Short mmCIF file of C-alpha atoms in Angstrom, two decimals:
data_model
loop_
_atom_site.label_atom_id
_atom_site.label_comp_id
_atom_site.label_asym_id
_atom_site.label_seq_id
_atom_site.Cartn_x
_atom_site.Cartn_y
_atom_site.Cartn_z
CA MET A 238 124.56 188.66 218.84
CA THR A 239 122.39 187.28 216.08
CA ARG A 240 118.96 185.79 216.69
CA PRO A 241 119.31 182.05 217.33
CA GLU A 242 117.66 179.66 214.88
CA LEU A 243 116.69 177.37 217.75
CA HIS A 244 116.42 178.06 221.44
CA LEU A 245 116.30 175.11 223.82
CA PHE A 246 114.95 175.75 227.31
CA VAL A 247 116.02 173.19 229.91
CA CYS A 248 113.90 173.16 233.07
CA ASN A 249 116.14 173.25 236.14
CA ASN A 250 113.42 173.84 238.72
CA GLU A 251 114.15 172.53 242.22
CA ARG A 252 111.55 171.70 244.87
CA PRO A 253 111.90 170.57 248.47
CA VAL A 254 112.55 166.87 249.00
CA GLY A 255 109.32 164.94 249.51
CA GLY A 256 107.16 167.33 247.51
CA LYS A 257 106.03 167.39 243.90
CA PRO A 258 108.72 166.05 241.51
CA SER A 259 111.08 168.51 239.87
CA CYS A 260 113.34 168.46 236.86
CA GLY A 261 116.28 169.58 238.97
CA ALA A 262 116.03 166.53 241.22
CA ARG A 263 115.77 164.28 238.17
CA GLY A 264 119.08 165.23 236.56
CA ALA A 265 118.42 168.49 234.73
CA ALA A 266 121.88 169.87 235.60
CA GLU A 267 123.50 166.89 233.88
CA VAL A 268 121.23 167.39 230.86
CA MET A 269 122.18 171.07 230.67
CA ALA A 270 125.89 170.22 230.94
CA ALA A 271 125.54 167.61 228.19
CA PHE A 272 123.95 170.19 225.87
CA GLN A 273 126.75 172.63 226.60
CA ARG A 274 129.41 170.00 225.83
CA GLU A 275 127.67 168.77 222.67
CA LEU A 276 126.94 172.21 221.23
CA GLY A 277 130.05 173.96 222.51
CA GLY A 278 132.28 171.55 220.63
CA ASP A 279 130.79 172.50 217.25
CA PRO A 280 131.76 176.01 216.07
CA THR A 281 129.23 175.80 213.23
CA LEU A 282 126.46 175.99 215.85
CA TRP A 283 127.88 178.91 217.86
CA GLY A 284 125.44 181.81 217.72
CA ARG A 285 122.85 179.73 215.84
CA ILE A 286 121.65 177.61 218.77
CA ALA A 287 120.91 178.84 222.29
CA VAL A 288 120.45 176.66 225.36
CA THR A 289 119.10 178.30 228.48
CA PRO A 290 118.27 176.87 231.89
CA CYS A 291 114.82 177.94 233.01
CA GLY A 292 112.27 177.55 235.78
CA CYS A 293 109.29 175.24 235.78
CA LEU A 294 107.78 174.40 232.39
CA GLY A 295 104.75 172.69 233.97
CA PRO A 296 104.76 168.92 233.40
CA CYS A 297 106.78 168.20 236.56
CA PHE A 298 105.98 164.49 236.62
CA GLU A 299 107.57 164.06 233.17
CA GLY A 300 110.89 165.85 233.75
CA PRO A 301 113.51 166.75 232.94
CA MET A 302 111.67 168.77 230.30
CA ILE A 303 113.11 170.57 227.26
CA ALA A 304 111.14 173.07 225.16
CA VAL A 305 112.44 173.92 221.69
CA TYR A 306 111.53 177.34 220.32
CA PRO A 307 110.28 178.26 217.74
CA ASP A 308 109.45 174.66 216.79
CA GLY A 309 107.07 174.10 219.69
CA VAL A 310 108.55 170.65 220.33
CA TRP A 311 108.86 169.49 223.93
CA TYR A 312 110.93 166.57 225.15
CA GLN A 313 110.22 164.68 228.37
CA ARG A 314 112.26 162.48 230.69
CA VAL A 315 115.45 163.60 228.99
CA SER A 316 118.71 162.22 230.31
CA ALA A 317 122.26 163.28 229.49
CA ALA A 318 122.48 160.14 227.32
CA ASP A 319 119.62 161.45 225.12
CA VAL A 320 121.26 164.80 224.34
CA GLY A 321 123.46 163.54 221.48
CA GLU A 322 120.42 162.14 219.69
CA ILE A 323 118.42 165.35 220.17
CA VAL A 324 121.31 167.44 218.83
CA ALA A 325 121.96 165.12 215.86
CA SER A 326 118.33 164.72 214.82
CA HIS A 327 116.61 167.97 215.81
CA VAL A 328 119.34 170.60 216.05
CA ARG A 329 121.57 169.52 213.16
CA GLY A 330 119.04 167.57 211.07
CA GLY A 331 115.92 169.67 211.61
CA VAL A 332 113.84 166.61 212.44
CA PRO A 333 112.50 166.20 215.99
CA VAL A 334 113.50 162.96 217.67
CA PRO A 335 110.97 160.34 216.53
CA ILE A 336 111.20 158.26 219.70
CA ASP A 337 107.82 158.41 221.43
CA ARG A 338 109.38 158.16 224.87
CA LEU A 339 111.10 161.53 224.43
CA ARG A 340 108.33 163.57 222.83
CA TYR A 341 105.88 165.23 225.17
CA ARG A 342 102.33 165.26 223.87
CA PHE A 343 99.98 167.93 225.13
CA GLU A 344 96.42 166.95 225.94
CA GLU A 345 93.89 168.10 223.36
#
């Protein structure tokens, strides 16, 4: 296997009902499935792009969260409907999605 050009980590963390929010409870499985459908249908991306479910990325109140390595770009409140735009703009085009609602901004 070659080293991927981009690696997208999709938080799938689950917490008990009634506790702190979690990406899993907010649709992370659907987001992960949407990435697999979108990327799996394009043989030019096979081996170049990796998508991996992961545990908690930290900003639980903003999930589902996606972290893109090595770019250091994080997306928040991602839904399955957002995946096509992330793939078209960031994965294929090399430009992170410019929509402020999707970009997570770390505190200074």
